[in-house]
Each structure stands twice: as C-alpha cells, then as structure tokens.
Short mmCIF file of C-alpha atoms in Angstrom, two decimals:
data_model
loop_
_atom_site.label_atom_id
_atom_site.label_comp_id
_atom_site.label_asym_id
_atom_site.label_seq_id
_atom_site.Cartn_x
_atom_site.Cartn_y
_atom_site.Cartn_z
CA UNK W 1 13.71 59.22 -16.91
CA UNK W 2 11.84 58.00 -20.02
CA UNK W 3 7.78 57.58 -19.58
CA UNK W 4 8.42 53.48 -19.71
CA UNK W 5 10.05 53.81 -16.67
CA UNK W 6 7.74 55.40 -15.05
CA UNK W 7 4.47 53.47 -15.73
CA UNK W 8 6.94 50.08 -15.20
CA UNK W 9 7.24 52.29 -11.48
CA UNK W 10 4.05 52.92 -10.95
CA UNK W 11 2.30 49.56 -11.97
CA UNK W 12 4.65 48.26 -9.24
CA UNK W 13 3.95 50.88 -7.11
CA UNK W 14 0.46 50.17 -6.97
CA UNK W 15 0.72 46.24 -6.11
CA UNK W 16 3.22 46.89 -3.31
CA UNK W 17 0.58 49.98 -2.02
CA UNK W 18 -2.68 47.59 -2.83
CA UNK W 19 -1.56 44.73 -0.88
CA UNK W 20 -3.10 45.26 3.01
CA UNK W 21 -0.73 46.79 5.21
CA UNK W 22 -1.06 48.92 8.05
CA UNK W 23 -1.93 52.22 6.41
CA UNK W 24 -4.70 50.89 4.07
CA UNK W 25 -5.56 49.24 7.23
CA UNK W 26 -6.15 52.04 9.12
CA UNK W 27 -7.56 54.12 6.72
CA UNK W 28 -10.42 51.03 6.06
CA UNK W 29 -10.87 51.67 10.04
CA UNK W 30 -10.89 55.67 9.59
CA UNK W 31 -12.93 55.46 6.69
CA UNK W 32 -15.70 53.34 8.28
CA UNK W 33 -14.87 54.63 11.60
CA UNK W 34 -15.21 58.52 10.40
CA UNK W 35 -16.22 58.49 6.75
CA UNK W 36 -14.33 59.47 4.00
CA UNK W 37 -13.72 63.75 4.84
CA UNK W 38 -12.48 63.00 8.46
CA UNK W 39 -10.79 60.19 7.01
CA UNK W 40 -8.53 62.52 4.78
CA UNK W 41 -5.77 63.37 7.69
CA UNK W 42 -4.91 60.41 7.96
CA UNK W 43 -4.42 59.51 4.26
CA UNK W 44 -2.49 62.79 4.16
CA UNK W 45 -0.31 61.18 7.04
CA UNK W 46 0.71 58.48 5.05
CA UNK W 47 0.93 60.33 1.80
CA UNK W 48 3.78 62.54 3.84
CA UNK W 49 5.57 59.38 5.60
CA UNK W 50 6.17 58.67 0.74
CA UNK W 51 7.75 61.37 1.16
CA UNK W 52 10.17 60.86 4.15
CA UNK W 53 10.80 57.21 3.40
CA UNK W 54 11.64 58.16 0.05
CA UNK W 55 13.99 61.13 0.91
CA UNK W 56 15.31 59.42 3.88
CA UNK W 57 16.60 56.77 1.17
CA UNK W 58 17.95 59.27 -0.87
CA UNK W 59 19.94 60.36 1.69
CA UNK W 60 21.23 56.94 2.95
CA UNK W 61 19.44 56.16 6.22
CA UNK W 62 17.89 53.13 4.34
CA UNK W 63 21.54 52.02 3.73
CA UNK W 64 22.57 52.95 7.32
CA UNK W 65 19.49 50.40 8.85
CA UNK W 66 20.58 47.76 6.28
CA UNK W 67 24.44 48.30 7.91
CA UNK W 68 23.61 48.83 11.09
CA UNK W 69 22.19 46.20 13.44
CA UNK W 70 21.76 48.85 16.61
CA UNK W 71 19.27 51.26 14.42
CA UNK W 72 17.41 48.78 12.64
CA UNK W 73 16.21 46.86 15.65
CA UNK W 74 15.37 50.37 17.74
CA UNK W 75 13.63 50.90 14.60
CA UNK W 76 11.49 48.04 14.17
CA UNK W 77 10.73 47.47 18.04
CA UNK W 78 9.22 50.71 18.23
CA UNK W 79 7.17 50.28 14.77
CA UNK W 80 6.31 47.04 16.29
CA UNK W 81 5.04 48.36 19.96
CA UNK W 82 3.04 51.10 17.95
CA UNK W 83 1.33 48.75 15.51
CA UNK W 84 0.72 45.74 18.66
CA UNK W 85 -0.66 48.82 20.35
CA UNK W 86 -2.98 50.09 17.53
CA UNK W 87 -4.11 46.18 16.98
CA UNK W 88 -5.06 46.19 20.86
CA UNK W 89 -7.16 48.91 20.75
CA UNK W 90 -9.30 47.85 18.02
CA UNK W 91 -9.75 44.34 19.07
CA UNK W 92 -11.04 45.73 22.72
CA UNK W 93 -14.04 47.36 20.42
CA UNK W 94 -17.29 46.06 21.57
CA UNK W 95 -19.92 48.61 20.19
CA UNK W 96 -22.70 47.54 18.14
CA UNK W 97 -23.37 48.78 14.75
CA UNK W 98 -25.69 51.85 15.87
CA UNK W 99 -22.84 53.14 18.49
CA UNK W 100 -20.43 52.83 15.77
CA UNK W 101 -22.06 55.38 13.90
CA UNK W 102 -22.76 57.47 16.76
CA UNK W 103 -19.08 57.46 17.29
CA UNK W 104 -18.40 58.54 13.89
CA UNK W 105 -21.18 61.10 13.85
CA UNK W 106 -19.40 62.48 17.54
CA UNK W 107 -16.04 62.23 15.87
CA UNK W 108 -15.08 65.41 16.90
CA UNK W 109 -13.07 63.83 20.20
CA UNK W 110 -10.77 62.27 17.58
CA UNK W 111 -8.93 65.08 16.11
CA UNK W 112 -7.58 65.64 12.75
CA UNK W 113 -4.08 65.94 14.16
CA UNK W 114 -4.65 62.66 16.06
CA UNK W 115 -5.77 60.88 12.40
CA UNK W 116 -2.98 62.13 10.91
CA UNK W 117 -0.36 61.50 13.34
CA UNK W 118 -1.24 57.90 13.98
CA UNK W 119 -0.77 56.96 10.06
CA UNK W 120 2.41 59.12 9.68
CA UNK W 121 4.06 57.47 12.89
CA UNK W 122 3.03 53.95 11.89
CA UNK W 123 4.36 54.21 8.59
CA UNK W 124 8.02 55.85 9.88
CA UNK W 125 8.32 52.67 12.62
CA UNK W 126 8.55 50.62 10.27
CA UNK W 127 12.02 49.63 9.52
CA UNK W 128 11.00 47.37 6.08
CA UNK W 129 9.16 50.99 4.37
CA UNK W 130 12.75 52.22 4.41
CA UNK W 131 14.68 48.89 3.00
CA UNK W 132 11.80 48.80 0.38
CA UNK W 133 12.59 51.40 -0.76
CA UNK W 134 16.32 50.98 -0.21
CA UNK W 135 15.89 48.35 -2.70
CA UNK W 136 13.30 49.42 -4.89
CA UNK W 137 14.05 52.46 -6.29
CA UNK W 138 17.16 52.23 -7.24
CA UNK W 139 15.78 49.81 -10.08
CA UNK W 140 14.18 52.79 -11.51
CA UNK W 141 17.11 55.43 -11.28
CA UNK W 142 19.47 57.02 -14.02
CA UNK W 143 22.84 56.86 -12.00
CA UNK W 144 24.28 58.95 -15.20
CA UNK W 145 21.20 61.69 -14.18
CA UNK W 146 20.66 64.07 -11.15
CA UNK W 147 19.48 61.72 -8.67
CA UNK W 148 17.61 64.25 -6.46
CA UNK W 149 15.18 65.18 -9.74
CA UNK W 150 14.56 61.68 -10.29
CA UNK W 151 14.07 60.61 -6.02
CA UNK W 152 11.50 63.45 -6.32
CA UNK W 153 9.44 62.57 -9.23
CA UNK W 154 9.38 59.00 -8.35
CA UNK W 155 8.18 60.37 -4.81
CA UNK W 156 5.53 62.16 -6.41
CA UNK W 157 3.94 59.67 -8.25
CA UNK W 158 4.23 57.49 -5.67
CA UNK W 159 2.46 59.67 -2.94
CA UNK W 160 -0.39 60.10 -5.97
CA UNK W 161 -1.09 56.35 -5.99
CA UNK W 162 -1.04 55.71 -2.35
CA UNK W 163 -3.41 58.70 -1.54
CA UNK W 164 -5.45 56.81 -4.31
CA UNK W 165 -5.23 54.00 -3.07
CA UNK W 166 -5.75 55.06 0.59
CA UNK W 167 -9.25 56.90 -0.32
CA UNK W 168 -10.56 53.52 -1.85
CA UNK W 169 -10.02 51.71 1.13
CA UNK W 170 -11.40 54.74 3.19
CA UNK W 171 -14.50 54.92 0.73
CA UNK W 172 -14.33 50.47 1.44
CA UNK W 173 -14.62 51.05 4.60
CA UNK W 174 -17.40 53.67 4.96
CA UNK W 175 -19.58 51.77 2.65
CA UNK W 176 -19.12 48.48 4.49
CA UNK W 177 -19.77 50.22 8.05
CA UNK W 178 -23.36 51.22 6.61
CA UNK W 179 -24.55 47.67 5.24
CA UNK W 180 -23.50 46.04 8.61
CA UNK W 181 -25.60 44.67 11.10
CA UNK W 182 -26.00 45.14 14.81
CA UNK W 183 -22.05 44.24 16.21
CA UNK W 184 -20.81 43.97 12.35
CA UNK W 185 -18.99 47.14 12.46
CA UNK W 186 -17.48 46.02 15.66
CA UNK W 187 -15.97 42.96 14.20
CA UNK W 188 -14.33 44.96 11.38
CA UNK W 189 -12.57 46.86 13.96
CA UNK W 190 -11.59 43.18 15.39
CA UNK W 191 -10.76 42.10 11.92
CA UNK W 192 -8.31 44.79 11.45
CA UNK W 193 -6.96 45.05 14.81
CA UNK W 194 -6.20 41.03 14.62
CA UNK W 195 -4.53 42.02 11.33
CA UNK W 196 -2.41 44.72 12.68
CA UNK W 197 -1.20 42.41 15.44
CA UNK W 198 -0.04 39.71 13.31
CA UNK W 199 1.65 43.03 10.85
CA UNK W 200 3.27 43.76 14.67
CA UNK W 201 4.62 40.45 15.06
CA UNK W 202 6.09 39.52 11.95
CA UNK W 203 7.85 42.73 12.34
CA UNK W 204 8.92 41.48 15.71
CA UNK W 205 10.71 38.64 13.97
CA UNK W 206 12.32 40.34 10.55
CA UNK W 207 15.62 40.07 10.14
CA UNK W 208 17.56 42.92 8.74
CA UNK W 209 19.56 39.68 6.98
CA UNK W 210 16.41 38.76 5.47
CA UNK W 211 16.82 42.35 3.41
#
C-alpha cells in the first residue's frame, strides 16, 4: 500500500469521521458533561467499535447485512432503539448551567465503564458503520496483497483520526459548557439529544437497498 493511498484514505477518513454523528455527538455531551479526562472512555469506546467494524468487514459480516434482509433490520432496530433512547434522555435534561457542572464535578456516579460502553454499543447498532465500510475500504485495498496487513493498517489510521477527532469535540464541548449561561448547558444536552433522535429515525427508515 503506497503512502498516496493512504493520505487519499485518511483525508476521506476524516470528512466521513468530522461530519456529526452519534459518537462525536456523544463525546461533545461527555466532554461538556465530564470534561475532557472522564471523557476519554468513551472516545476509547468508539476508537475500539474502528476496530470491530473494520474487522467485522474483513471477515464478511458487512457483506452478510448487505445479503441478508433478516440481520440487517435486527441490526438497525436495535441501533435505532439505543440511539432514540440516548436522544430521550438528554432532551429530559432540565438543569441549569451551575447543576451542570456540579454534575460533572460529582461525575463519579457515571462510571468509566458506563462512558465507554455507551459509545462502543452505539457505534456496533448501527447497521450503515458496517456497509460503510463494506463499501469503503475496498477502494483502498491491493487485492494482489495480503488483505489482513492492509484491513489492519487502514484500521489503524483510522482509529488515530477518530480518537482525534473525538477529543476535539470532547475539548468543544467542555469549553462551550463553561461560557454558557444559566440553562445553556441544558439546551446543549437538548440540542444533541434532538440530534440523536432524528440520527435514530433516519436509521429507522434506511433501506439496506439504499446501500
């Protein structure tokens, strides 16, 4: 895999990770919810889910949802319930600014393990990560090479820019929660709860077809 192909990867890499979606989503939320540190599970969460999207491709499941009608809709229904469930939750926030940050400073009754697990599991429900990639990288393989080499290094530099990626949007959302007033930092919770429940429904409606 010549170095070409691998900034061409990357540079696309980065617009597909940039654009919102529901892990930069929730690690804006962590990020002004927690600050950046307790923020870090949860960017590790998604930084892991690279790596089983990537090697579920590799070993065909992304070509078994495309084939199969059963598995991709089990698939995105539950990514779906998880993300409408997520979305509810942070549009039923109603503390002001100050109770926010008291939250955050208490964040000890949210868990690492819970950070982590709630970006890992959102980013494994969701049935268009793994026809992404079923599509993506592909462009970007040698079929004349060892595959498994290249799947890995292209895994790699993926996870590198979404954990980049991930801590701007954690380090967006800290800064933001701190030049808020009064219910502000309630309303970004609304903001990206609204925006997680329209991620839920469009979900609801995609069409394996439309792959």
């Amino acid at each position: 895999m010549t170095s070409i192909t691998l900034i061409a990867f990357a540079a696309v890499a980065f617009i597909g990770i940039a654009t919102p979606g529901p892990t930069v989503l929730l690690a804006l939320t962590n990020g002004s919810r927690y600050g950046i540190r307790r923020a870090l599970p949860g960017m590790v969460g998604a930084v892991l889910s690279d790596f089983v999207l990537i090697g579920a491709v590799a070993l065909g499941l992304g070509a078994l949802l495309a084939a199969s009608e059963f598995w991709f809709t089990v698939v995105k229904w539950l990514g779906a319930a998880y993300l409408a469930f997520l979305g509810i939750q942070m549009l039923r926030s109603t503390g002001t600014l100050g109770r926010a940050l008291d939250d955050a400073q208490a964040a000890g009754r949210t868990t690492a393990r819970a950070i982590f697990s709630k970006s890992l599991l959102v980013a494994v429900t969701n049935p268009k990560g793994y026809l992404f990639f079923s599509a993506f990288l592909p462009q970007f393989i040698d079929p004349s090479a060892p595959q498994t080499q290249q799947y890995a290094l292209l895994a790699l530099v993926f996870a590198a820019i979404d954990f980049i990626v991930m801590f701007g949007y954690a380090a967006l959302g800290s800064q933001a929660v701190r030049l808020l007033k009064t219910s502000g930092a309630a309303w970004l919770d609304r903001i990206c709860g609204g925006a997680l429940l329209a991620l839920a429904g469009s979900l609801a409606f995609y069409r394996r077809a439309a792959s």
